[in-house]
Short mmCIF file of C-alpha atoms and ligand atoms in Angstrom, two decimals:
data_model
loop_
_atom_site.label_atom_id
_atom_site.label_comp_id
_atom_site.label_asym_id
_atom_site.label_seq_id
_atom_site.Cartn_x
_atom_site.Cartn_y
_atom_site.Cartn_z
CA MET A 1 10.87 108.33 236.25
CA LYS A 2 10.16 110.80 239.03
CA ILE A 3 11.90 114.19 239.20
CA ALA A 4 11.85 116.36 242.32
CA THR A 5 12.59 120.07 242.14
CA ILE A 6 13.69 122.01 245.19
CA LEU A 7 13.25 125.78 245.17
CA GLY A 8 12.88 128.44 247.79
CA THR A 9 13.59 131.95 246.54
CA ARG A 10 12.41 134.24 243.76
CA PRO A 11 15.22 133.53 241.29
CA GLU A 12 14.93 129.76 241.77
CA ILE A 13 11.20 129.88 240.96
CA ILE A 14 11.89 131.94 237.81
CA LYS A 15 14.77 129.82 236.54
CA MET A 16 13.20 126.45 237.35
CA ALA A 17 9.85 127.38 235.77
CA PRO A 18 10.90 126.48 232.19
CA ILE A 19 12.22 123.10 233.40
CA ILE A 20 9.07 122.39 235.46
CA ASP A 21 7.04 123.19 232.33
CA GLU A 22 9.17 120.93 230.16
CA ILE A 23 8.85 118.04 232.63
CA SER A 24 5.04 118.48 232.74
CA ASN A 25 4.77 118.67 228.95
CA ARG A 26 6.59 115.35 228.63
CA GLY A 27 4.24 113.71 231.14
CA ILE A 28 7.08 112.85 233.54
CA ASP A 29 6.11 112.40 237.19
CA GLN A 30 7.33 115.37 239.23
CA ILE A 31 7.14 116.90 242.67
CA ILE A 32 7.94 120.48 243.64
CA LEU A 33 9.33 121.17 247.08
CA HIS A 34 9.40 124.78 248.32
CA THR A 35 11.72 125.45 251.24
CA GLY A 36 9.76 128.56 252.21
CA GLN A 37 12.89 130.74 252.37
CA HIS A 38 10.96 133.43 250.48
CA TYR A 39 7.40 133.60 251.76
CA ASP A 40 5.98 137.07 251.03
CA LYS A 41 3.40 136.94 248.24
CA GLU A 42 5.56 139.41 246.27
CA MET A 43 8.63 137.16 246.59
CA SER A 44 7.01 133.78 245.96
CA ASP A 45 3.30 133.17 245.10
CA ASN A 46 3.21 135.90 242.44
CA PHE A 47 5.91 134.05 240.49
CA PHE A 48 3.98 130.76 240.47
CA ARG A 49 1.08 132.82 239.08
CA ASP A 50 3.06 134.80 236.48
CA LEU A 51 5.09 131.83 235.26
CA GLU A 52 2.03 129.55 235.29
CA ILE A 53 3.61 126.69 237.19
CA PRO A 54 1.77 124.37 239.61
CA ALA A 55 1.74 125.21 243.32
CA PRO A 56 4.39 123.30 245.31
CA ASP A 57 3.48 119.83 246.53
CA TYR A 58 5.38 120.50 249.76
CA ASN A 59 6.37 123.67 251.58
CA ILE A 60 8.65 123.26 254.57
CA HIS A 61 8.22 126.89 255.66
CA VAL A 62 11.75 127.53 256.94
CA GLY A 63 11.24 131.31 256.77
CA SER A 64 14.03 133.75 257.59
CA GLY A 65 16.90 133.13 260.00
CA THR A 66 20.61 132.65 260.30
CA HIS A 67 22.40 130.52 257.71
CA GLY A 68 22.87 127.62 260.12
CA LYS A 69 19.26 127.59 261.26
CA GLN A 70 17.85 128.00 257.77
CA THR A 71 20.09 125.33 256.23
CA GLY A 72 19.55 122.90 259.11
CA LEU A 73 15.75 123.18 258.99
CA MET A 74 15.83 122.81 255.23
CA MET A 75 17.93 119.65 255.43
CA GLN A 76 15.56 118.10 257.95
CA GLY A 77 12.45 118.97 255.91
CA ILE A 78 13.94 117.96 252.56
CA GLU A 79 15.14 114.62 253.94
CA GLU A 80 11.65 113.74 255.22
CA VAL A 81 10.06 114.47 251.85
CA LEU A 82 12.69 112.62 249.83
CA LEU A 83 12.51 109.50 252.02
CA GLU A 84 8.78 109.45 251.36
CA GLU A 85 8.82 110.35 247.65
CA LYS A 86 11.98 108.49 246.51
CA PRO A 87 12.60 110.50 243.32
CA ASP A 88 15.11 109.32 240.69
CA ILE A 89 16.76 112.72 240.58
CA VAL A 90 16.50 115.96 242.53
CA LEU A 91 17.06 119.28 240.78
CA VAL A 92 18.52 122.24 242.65
CA GLN A 93 19.24 125.61 241.06
CA GLY A 94 21.90 128.23 241.55
CA ASP A 95 23.52 129.10 244.86
CA THR A 96 20.99 129.71 247.62
CA ASN A 97 20.80 127.83 250.92
CA ALA A 98 18.26 125.46 249.33
CA VAL A 99 20.96 124.29 246.92
CA LEU A 100 23.37 123.54 249.75
CA ALA A 101 20.74 121.79 251.86
CA GLY A 102 19.21 119.85 248.96
CA ALA A 103 22.50 118.67 247.50
CA LEU A 104 23.89 117.55 250.88
CA VAL A 105 20.76 115.61 251.80
CA CYS A 106 20.64 113.85 248.42
CA ALA A 107 24.33 112.96 248.47
CA LYS A 108 23.87 111.21 251.84
CA LEU A 109 20.68 109.45 250.68
CA HIS A 110 22.36 108.34 247.43
CA ILE A 111 19.84 110.19 245.32
CA ALA A 112 21.15 111.74 242.10
CA VAL A 113 21.44 115.54 242.13
CA GLY A 114 21.12 117.70 239.02
CA HIS A 115 22.67 121.10 239.64
CA VAL A 116 21.09 123.67 237.35
CA GLU A 117 23.43 126.63 236.78
CA ALA A 118 26.47 124.68 237.95
CA GLY A 119 30.07 125.84 237.68
CA LEU A 120 29.66 129.56 238.35
CA ARG A 121 32.45 131.01 240.48
CA SER A 122 33.03 134.51 241.83
CA PHE A 123 36.25 133.33 243.53
CA ASP A 124 35.05 135.26 246.59
CA MET A 125 34.75 132.90 249.53
CA THR A 126 33.18 135.60 251.71
CA MET A 127 29.96 135.21 249.71
CA PRO A 128 27.57 132.63 251.17
CA GLU A 129 26.53 131.86 247.59
CA GLU A 130 30.09 130.86 246.61
CA ILE A 131 30.19 128.28 249.43
CA ASN A 132 26.74 127.00 248.48
CA ARG A 133 27.51 126.53 244.81
CA MET A 134 30.88 124.89 245.42
CA ALA A 135 29.44 122.48 247.99
CA ALA A 136 26.52 121.64 245.69
CA ASP A 137 28.89 120.92 242.82
CA VAL A 138 30.81 118.45 244.98
CA CYS A 139 27.56 116.57 245.70
CA SER A 140 26.08 116.58 242.17
CA THR A 141 25.62 113.83 239.60
CA MET A 142 24.60 115.93 236.57
CA TYR A 143 25.85 119.46 235.94
CA PHE A 144 23.71 121.78 233.80
CA ILE A 145 26.18 124.51 233.00
CA PRO A 146 25.30 127.80 231.31
CA THR A 147 28.57 128.50 229.47
CA GLU A 148 31.89 127.02 228.39
CA GLN A 149 33.68 129.29 230.88
CA SER A 150 31.72 127.88 233.82
CA ALA A 151 32.39 124.33 232.61
CA ILE A 152 36.12 125.14 232.55
CA ASN A 153 35.87 126.31 236.19
CA LEU A 154 34.73 122.80 237.10
CA LEU A 155 37.47 121.11 235.05
CA ALA A 156 40.03 123.30 236.79
CA GLU A 157 38.71 122.07 240.15
CA GLY A 158 39.31 118.51 239.01
CA PHE A 159 35.80 117.47 237.91
CA SER A 160 35.68 114.93 235.10
CA ARG A 161 34.15 116.18 231.86
CA GLU A 162 31.78 113.20 231.72
CA ASN A 163 28.79 114.76 233.46
CA LEU A 164 29.39 118.39 232.55
CA LEU A 165 26.61 119.44 230.18
CA ILE A 166 26.63 122.91 228.65
CA THR A 167 22.95 123.73 228.38
CA GLY A 168 22.73 127.55 228.48
CA ASN A 169 20.72 129.34 231.13
CA THR A 170 16.98 128.80 231.62
CA VAL A 171 16.64 132.52 232.34
CA VAL A 172 16.79 133.04 228.57
CA ASP A 173 13.89 130.59 228.08
CA ALA A 174 11.89 132.45 230.75
CA CYS A 175 12.72 135.89 229.32
CA PHE A 176 11.85 135.05 225.70
CA ARG A 177 8.61 133.32 226.54
CA HIS A 178 7.28 135.74 229.12
CA LEU A 179 8.29 139.04 227.53
CA GLU A 180 5.82 138.39 224.71
CA ILE A 181 3.07 137.56 227.21
CA ALA A 182 3.97 140.66 229.24
CA LYS A 183 3.86 142.95 226.20
CA LYS A 184 0.38 141.74 225.29
CA ARG A 185 -0.85 142.13 228.86
CA GLY A 186 0.76 145.47 229.79
CA PHE A 187 1.56 146.66 233.32
CA GLU A 188 -0.62 145.19 236.02
CA GLU A 189 1.17 146.55 239.06
CA GLU A 190 -0.63 149.78 240.00
CA SER A 191 2.48 151.63 241.13
CA LEU A 192 4.04 151.08 237.70
CA ALA A 193 0.88 151.65 235.66
CA GLU A 194 0.54 155.07 237.35
CA LEU A 195 4.10 156.01 236.42
CA ASP A 196 3.29 155.52 232.70
CA ILE A 197 6.57 153.66 232.18
CA GLU A 198 6.02 153.13 228.45
CA ASN A 199 6.16 156.89 227.87
CA MET A 200 8.90 157.59 230.38
CA GLU A 201 12.42 158.48 229.22
CA ASN A 202 15.79 157.56 230.73
CA ILE A 203 14.58 154.79 233.00
CA LEU A 204 17.14 153.31 235.35
CA THR A 205 15.93 150.07 236.94
CA LEU A 206 17.66 149.49 240.25
CA THR A 207 17.71 146.33 242.34
CA MET A 208 19.99 145.46 245.22
CA HIS A 209 19.85 142.89 247.96
CA ARG A 210 23.34 141.34 248.13
CA ALA A 211 24.40 141.02 251.80
CA GLU A 212 27.82 142.56 251.16
CA ASN A 213 26.15 145.74 249.86
CA VAL A 214 22.95 146.27 251.77
CA ASP A 215 24.22 145.15 255.18
CA ASP A 216 27.15 147.60 254.91
CA LYS A 217 26.17 151.17 255.79
CA GLN A 218 29.15 152.75 254.04
CA ARG A 219 28.50 150.92 250.78
CA VAL A 220 24.78 151.75 250.78
CA THR A 221 25.59 155.38 251.55
CA ASN A 222 27.99 155.55 248.60
CA ILE A 223 25.42 154.01 246.25
CA ILE A 224 22.71 156.39 247.45
CA GLY A 225 25.19 159.24 246.96
CA ALA A 226 25.38 158.33 243.26
CA LEU A 227 21.60 157.93 242.96
CA LYS A 228 21.06 161.42 244.36
CA GLU A 229 23.16 162.92 241.59
CA LEU A 230 21.52 160.99 238.74
CA ARG A 231 18.70 163.53 238.53
CA ASP A 232 18.34 163.22 234.76
CA MET A 233 17.24 159.60 235.17
CA ASN A 234 13.95 158.14 236.36
CA ILE A 235 15.09 155.59 238.91
CA ILE A 236 12.62 152.77 239.52
CA PHE A 237 13.58 150.70 242.54
CA PRO A 238 11.52 147.58 243.33
CA ILE A 239 12.91 147.04 246.77
CA HIS A 240 13.85 143.60 248.14
CA PRO A 241 12.53 143.08 251.71
CA ARG A 242 16.05 142.61 253.04
CA THR A 243 17.06 145.98 251.60
CA LYS A 244 13.98 147.76 252.89
CA ASN A 245 14.75 146.48 256.40
CA THR A 246 18.39 147.52 256.35
CA LEU A 247 17.73 150.95 254.78
CA GLN A 248 15.16 151.60 257.50
CA ASN A 249 17.56 150.41 260.21
CA PHE A 250 20.33 152.67 258.86
CA GLY A 251 17.86 155.61 258.73
CA LEU A 252 18.42 155.97 254.97
CA PHE A 253 15.04 154.87 253.58
CA ASP A 254 13.16 158.19 253.88
CA GLU A 255 16.06 160.19 252.48
CA LEU A 256 16.06 158.03 249.34
CA ASN A 257 12.30 157.79 249.06
CA ASP A 258 11.95 161.59 249.23
CA LEU A 259 14.04 162.13 246.09
CA GLU A 260 11.76 163.21 243.25
CA HIS A 261 13.51 161.15 240.58
CA VAL A 262 13.55 157.95 242.67
CA HIS A 263 10.45 155.74 242.76
CA ILE A 264 10.65 152.99 245.37
CA VAL A 265 8.05 150.27 244.78
CA LYS A 266 7.50 146.88 246.38
CA PRO A 267 8.98 143.80 244.61
CA ILE A 268 7.04 143.33 241.39
CA GLY A 269 5.84 140.25 239.50
CA TYR A 270 7.88 138.73 236.71
CA LEU A 271 5.80 140.03 233.80
CA ASP A 272 5.77 143.60 235.10
CA PHE A 273 9.46 143.39 235.85
CA LEU A 274 10.31 142.17 232.34
CA LEU A 275 8.32 145.07 230.88
CA LEU A 276 10.10 147.49 233.17
CA THR A 277 13.60 146.25 232.38
CA SER A 278 12.99 146.02 228.65
CA ASN A 279 11.88 149.67 228.69
CA SER A 280 14.98 150.73 230.63
CA THR A 281 17.98 152.70 229.39
CA LEU A 282 20.14 151.20 232.08
CA ILE A 283 20.04 148.52 234.78
CA LEU A 284 21.92 149.11 238.03
CA THR A 285 22.00 145.96 240.10
CA ASP A 286 23.82 143.53 242.33
CA SER A 287 21.49 140.68 241.29
CA GLY A 288 22.88 137.60 239.60
CA GLY A 289 19.84 136.90 237.44
CA LEU A 290 19.49 140.48 236.35
CA GLN A 291 23.02 140.57 234.91
CA GLU A 292 21.91 137.69 232.67
CA GLU A 293 18.54 139.21 231.82
CA ALA A 294 20.12 142.55 230.93
CA ILE A 295 22.32 141.00 228.24
CA THR A 296 19.39 138.88 227.03
CA LEU A 297 17.13 141.95 226.72
CA ASN A 298 19.90 144.15 225.22
CA VAL A 299 19.93 146.62 228.10
CA PRO A 300 23.30 147.95 229.40
CA ALA A 301 24.04 146.81 232.96
CA LEU A 302 26.19 148.33 235.67
CA THR A 303 26.82 145.82 238.42
CA LEU A 304 27.19 147.04 242.00
CA ARG A 305 29.81 144.45 242.84
CA TYR A 306 33.58 144.02 242.86
CA ASN A 307 33.44 140.57 241.28
CA THR A 308 30.94 138.51 239.35
CA GLU A 309 30.33 134.84 238.73
CA ARG A 310 28.92 136.00 235.37
CA PRO A 311 32.20 137.29 233.82
CA GLU A 312 30.95 136.39 230.32
CA THR A 313 28.59 139.38 230.49
CA VAL A 314 31.56 141.66 231.14
CA THR A 315 33.84 140.22 228.46
CA ALA A 316 30.96 140.27 225.96
CA GLY A 317 30.69 144.02 226.66
CA GLY A 318 27.16 144.22 228.11
CA ASN A 319 28.01 144.63 231.78
CA ILE A 320 30.47 146.80 233.74
CA LEU A 321 31.47 146.18 237.36
CA VAL A 322 31.20 149.45 239.28
CA GLY A 323 31.42 148.21 242.87
CA SER A 324 29.84 150.62 245.33
CA ASP A 325 32.08 153.48 244.23
CA LYS A 326 30.02 156.64 243.75
CA ASP A 327 32.30 158.19 241.12
CA VAL A 328 32.60 154.99 239.05
CA ILE A 329 28.81 154.53 239.12
CA LEU A 330 28.23 158.14 238.04
CA GLU A 331 30.89 158.13 235.33
CA ASN A 332 29.52 154.98 233.67
CA ALA A 333 25.84 155.85 234.03
CA ARG A 334 26.43 159.28 232.48
CA LYS A 335 28.43 157.75 229.64
CA ILE A 336 25.58 155.37 228.81
CA LEU A 337 23.16 158.32 228.77
CA SER A 338 25.29 160.68 226.71
CA ASP A 339 27.45 158.52 224.45
CA GLU A 340 25.23 156.72 221.94
CA GLU A 341 28.05 154.67 220.44
CA PHE A 342 29.10 153.44 223.89
CA ALA A 343 25.52 152.58 224.85
CA ASN A 344 24.88 150.77 221.56
CA ALA A 345 28.03 148.68 221.94
CA MET A 346 26.75 147.56 225.35
CA LYS A 347 23.26 146.84 224.00
CA ASN A 348 24.61 144.79 221.12
CA ALA A 349 26.83 142.58 223.27
CA PRO A 350 26.28 138.94 222.27
CA ASN A 351 24.29 136.88 224.75
CA PRO A 352 26.49 134.09 226.18
CA TYR A 353 23.57 132.21 227.76
CA GLY A 354 22.15 130.28 224.82
CA GLN A 355 19.13 130.36 222.56
CA GLY A 356 16.29 129.83 225.02
CA ASP A 357 16.31 126.03 224.68
CA SER A 358 18.04 125.34 227.97
CA ALA A 359 15.06 123.57 229.61
CA LYS A 360 14.68 121.26 226.64
CA LEU A 361 18.39 120.36 226.65
CA THR A 362 18.28 119.78 230.41
CA VAL A 363 15.30 117.42 230.36
CA ASP A 364 16.64 115.61 227.25
CA ALA A 365 19.83 114.86 229.18
CA ILE A 366 17.95 113.70 232.30
CA GLU A 367 15.83 111.30 230.23
CA GLN A 368 18.97 109.93 228.56
CA TYR A 369 20.75 109.43 231.90
CA TYR A 370 17.67 107.68 233.29
CA GLN A 371 17.48 105.33 230.29
CA ASP A 372 21.20 104.56 230.60
CA GLY A 373 20.85 103.74 234.31
CA LEU A 374 23.20 106.56 235.26
CA LEU A 375 20.91 107.96 237.95
CA ASP A 376 21.29 104.85 240.13
CA ILE A 377 23.81 105.78 242.78
CA LYS A 378 25.25 102.62 244.30
CA ALA A 379 28.35 101.73 246.24
CA PRO A 380 30.88 100.23 243.78
CA GLU A 381 30.73 96.45 243.30
CA ASP A 382 33.86 96.14 241.14
CA ILE A 383 37.43 96.88 242.11
CA MET A 384 37.82 100.41 240.76
CA SER A 385 40.37 100.96 237.99
CA SER A 386 43.14 103.43 238.61
CA PHE A 387 44.35 106.02 236.11
CA THR A 388 47.39 108.11 235.42
CA ARG A 389 47.05 111.74 234.40
CA LYS A 390 49.17 112.58 231.35
CA MET A 391 49.86 115.54 229.12
CA ILE A 392 50.37 115.48 225.35
CA SER A 393 50.49 117.80 222.36
CA ILE A 394 48.23 116.64 219.49
CA ASP A 395 49.39 117.02 215.89
CA GLU A 396 46.74 115.13 213.94
CA ASP A 397 43.05 115.62 213.16
CA ILE A 398 41.29 113.74 215.93
CA THR A 399 38.18 114.55 217.94
CA VAL A 400 37.98 114.26 221.72
CA LYS A 401 35.67 111.26 221.39
CA ASP A 402 37.95 109.42 218.96
CA PHE A 403 41.04 110.18 221.06
CA GLU A 404 39.32 108.77 224.13
CA ALA A 405 38.26 105.60 222.31
CA LYS A 406 41.75 105.09 220.87
CA GLU A 407 43.58 105.64 224.17
CA ASP A 408 40.95 104.22 226.58
CA ALA A 409 41.22 107.55 228.34
CA LEU A 410 39.19 110.55 229.41
CA VAL A 411 40.30 113.99 228.21
CA HIS A 412 40.55 116.46 231.10
CA MET A 413 41.89 119.89 230.10
CA VAL A 414 42.43 121.28 226.61
CA PHE A 415 44.67 124.26 225.81
CA ASP A 416 44.34 125.95 222.43
CA GLY A 417 47.41 128.22 222.61
CA ASP A 418 46.88 130.10 225.86
CA LYS A 419 43.10 129.64 225.79
CA MET A 420 41.39 126.83 227.66
CA ARG A 421 38.63 124.98 225.82
CA PHE A 422 35.95 122.62 227.00
CA PRO A 423 36.60 119.10 225.62
CA ALA A 424 33.28 118.64 223.83
CA ASP A 425 32.97 115.24 222.08
CA ASP A 426 33.39 116.67 218.58
CA LEU A 427 36.22 119.15 219.29
CA ASN A 428 39.13 118.62 216.85
CA LEU A 429 42.25 118.51 219.03
CA ASN A 430 44.76 119.16 216.24
CA GLY A 431 47.36 121.70 217.39
CA MET A 432 46.21 121.61 221.02
CA MET A 433 47.85 120.58 224.25
CA ILE A 434 45.75 118.29 226.43
CA THR A 435 45.81 116.55 229.76
CA TYR A 436 43.99 113.21 229.96
CA ASP A 437 43.37 110.38 232.37
CA LYS A 438 44.66 107.07 231.03
CA ARG A 439 42.95 104.01 232.52
CA GLU A 440 45.32 101.30 233.72
C1 UD1 B 501 18.50 134.92 249.20
C2 UD1 B 501 19.72 134.13 248.75
C3 UD1 B 501 20.47 134.91 247.70
C4 UD1 B 501 19.56 135.26 246.54
C5 UD1 B 501 18.32 135.98 247.07
C6 UD1 B 501 17.34 136.20 245.96
C7 UD1 B 501 20.89 132.70 250.36
C8 UD1 B 501 22.06 132.59 251.26
N1 UD1 B 501 20.64 133.92 249.87
O1 UD1 B 501 18.94 136.14 249.79
O2 UD1 B 501 21.55 134.13 247.19
O3 UD1 B 501 20.24 136.09 245.65
O4 UD1 B 501 17.68 135.17 248.07
O5 UD1 B 501 16.45 137.22 246.22
O6 UD1 B 501 20.22 131.72 250.13
N2 UD1 B 501 12.48 138.59 253.82
C9 UD1 B 501 11.16 138.98 253.88
N3 UD1 B 501 10.26 138.26 253.13
C10 UD1 B 501 10.61 137.19 252.37
C11 UD1 B 501 11.95 136.81 252.34
C12 UD1 B 501 12.88 137.52 253.06
O7 UD1 B 501 10.80 139.94 254.54
O8 UD1 B 501 9.72 136.60 251.72
C13 UD1 B 501 13.48 139.40 254.58
C14 UD1 B 501 13.74 138.87 255.97
O9 UD1 B 501 13.96 139.97 256.81
C15 UD1 B 501 15.06 138.13 255.81
C16 UD1 B 501 15.77 138.93 254.72
O10 UD1 B 501 14.72 139.37 253.87
O11 UD1 B 501 15.80 138.05 256.99
C17 UD1 B 501 16.78 138.13 253.93
O12 UD1 B 501 16.16 136.96 253.38
P1 UD1 B 501 17.02 135.63 253.09
O13 UD1 B 501 16.12 134.63 252.49
O14 UD1 B 501 17.79 135.22 254.29
O15 UD1 B 501 18.11 136.08 252.07
P2 UD1 B 501 18.01 136.96 250.75
O16 UD1 B 501 18.71 138.24 251.00
O17 UD1 B 501 16.61 137.01 250.26
N1 UDP B 502 12.74 140.21 239.68
C1 UDP B 502 11.36 140.38 239.62
N2 UDP B 502 10.80 141.43 240.31
C2 UDP B 502 11.55 142.30 241.03
C3 UDP B 502 12.95 142.13 241.07
C4 UDP B 502 13.52 141.06 240.39
O1 UDP B 502 10.67 139.61 238.95
O2 UDP B 502 10.97 143.21 241.63
C5 UDP B 502 13.33 139.04 239.00
C6 UDP B 502 14.36 139.34 237.95
O3 UDP B 502 13.73 139.42 236.69
C7 UDP B 502 15.31 138.16 238.03
C8 UDP B 502 15.17 137.67 239.45
O4 UDP B 502 14.04 138.33 239.99
O5 UDP B 502 14.88 137.11 237.17
C9 UDP B 502 16.42 137.99 240.22
O6 UDP B 502 16.20 137.70 241.55
P1 UDP B 502 17.13 138.28 242.70
O7 UDP B 502 17.79 139.50 242.23
O8 UDP B 502 16.27 138.35 243.91
O9 UDP B 502 18.15 137.10 242.95
P2 UDP B 502 19.57 136.71 242.31
O10 UDP B 502 19.39 136.51 240.86
O11 UDP B 502 20.54 137.79 242.65
O12 UDP B 502 19.93 135.47 243.02
#
């Protein structure tokens, strides 16, 4: 079996690293294809180093550009490599342009796609990431889904439960493994070592790069307004290149950089960043991955967004959406600083993203699919059976799997009272209302 992994940005490198490792450890043939969307050493090479994964076999160097140009160049480059390499499955991760390009190319070439971190939805179609993840899901063969809630999103869009696999999020694997290594090593980045982070109090780690925030002068101004007033915090801000550019263009960079309690540093490596966040009192961010890491590392998070595709972090109690509203940011940040009970409740929020065995579960499933011949994508050779969608209330002890065998059907949605559940094989359906597809 040959597995190809497509990645192109910082979070994709971090979240695919545990899977790349797992594939290597099992001796499976693999190729790594970098789109080159992130190309600065601080946004790419340093992560291959910190996460100890092999350098990419291919880099198609798309660089920065408009969405159309970036996606088009990626599709062209990815197609050339895949025609040459002929992998059995291609893995894409998350919601960047690489995911869109990779999934579309594979679907047309009839190569199986495994979407890692499938099913997330912000329900905000103005986000390029929402389009990317929805399009990728339409083109995928295997869905590696972090949580039950994300799996339910896919069911609600009409996907069959058959290939929806709840595997947790590989960010937990990466966090657990690398935090230990980071603690032993200590800070390497000079700008952080000088700040003596380990002995610093009230650290607020800030990251922001989301287009809807940093490309909007009013929103950035509001956020900076809050930062100015948070003088009792030490704000450490590893700045994304996009954000540095826009702050400079808006004439806001120097004003922020001159504040004594704000330390702007360049983007830092994964080990340094894990040390920084785990020493923080509070994380203020619009990053997707950081919302997950915060709840994994037991650090309260305030998210600079009006919606999130990680709602589990909010319902679990570890994350609060504050938008770009200065007063809401200030009110919540101050509460975390001054109200111990409130801060502890946020820290102790249960982690919805699994136990750190997501990479293992993912590669187990790929091996099983390969053995069962499910990665061969062929045009149908049999007349396809039709089905009728039905609804029924169940009043006996019967699992999803047994119900399906008895009825020659596939369970679709399950309602336990007013709560939707994912129809896992061993779920007892007694007392639940279900919809199912009955084969004719
Ligand atoms: C991309 C992803 C976003 C993800 C983020 C992770 C898409 C649509 N966006 O956003 O989902 O959350 O990566 O960080 O795929 N730049 C550099 N050096 C680099 C890379 C970028 O200077 O190595 C600058 C360029 O000016 C570029 C800008 O950053 O125009 C934005 O980069 P781009 O890759 O288009 O999007 P991100 O904001 O990084
Ligand atoms: N990160 C890092 N160094 C930094 C900032 C972030 O290592 O200076 C890591 C962080 O731990 C997380 C990932 O980058 O795992 C998040 O990437 P980003 O915010 O760029 O993308 P998103 O997750 O929003 O797509």
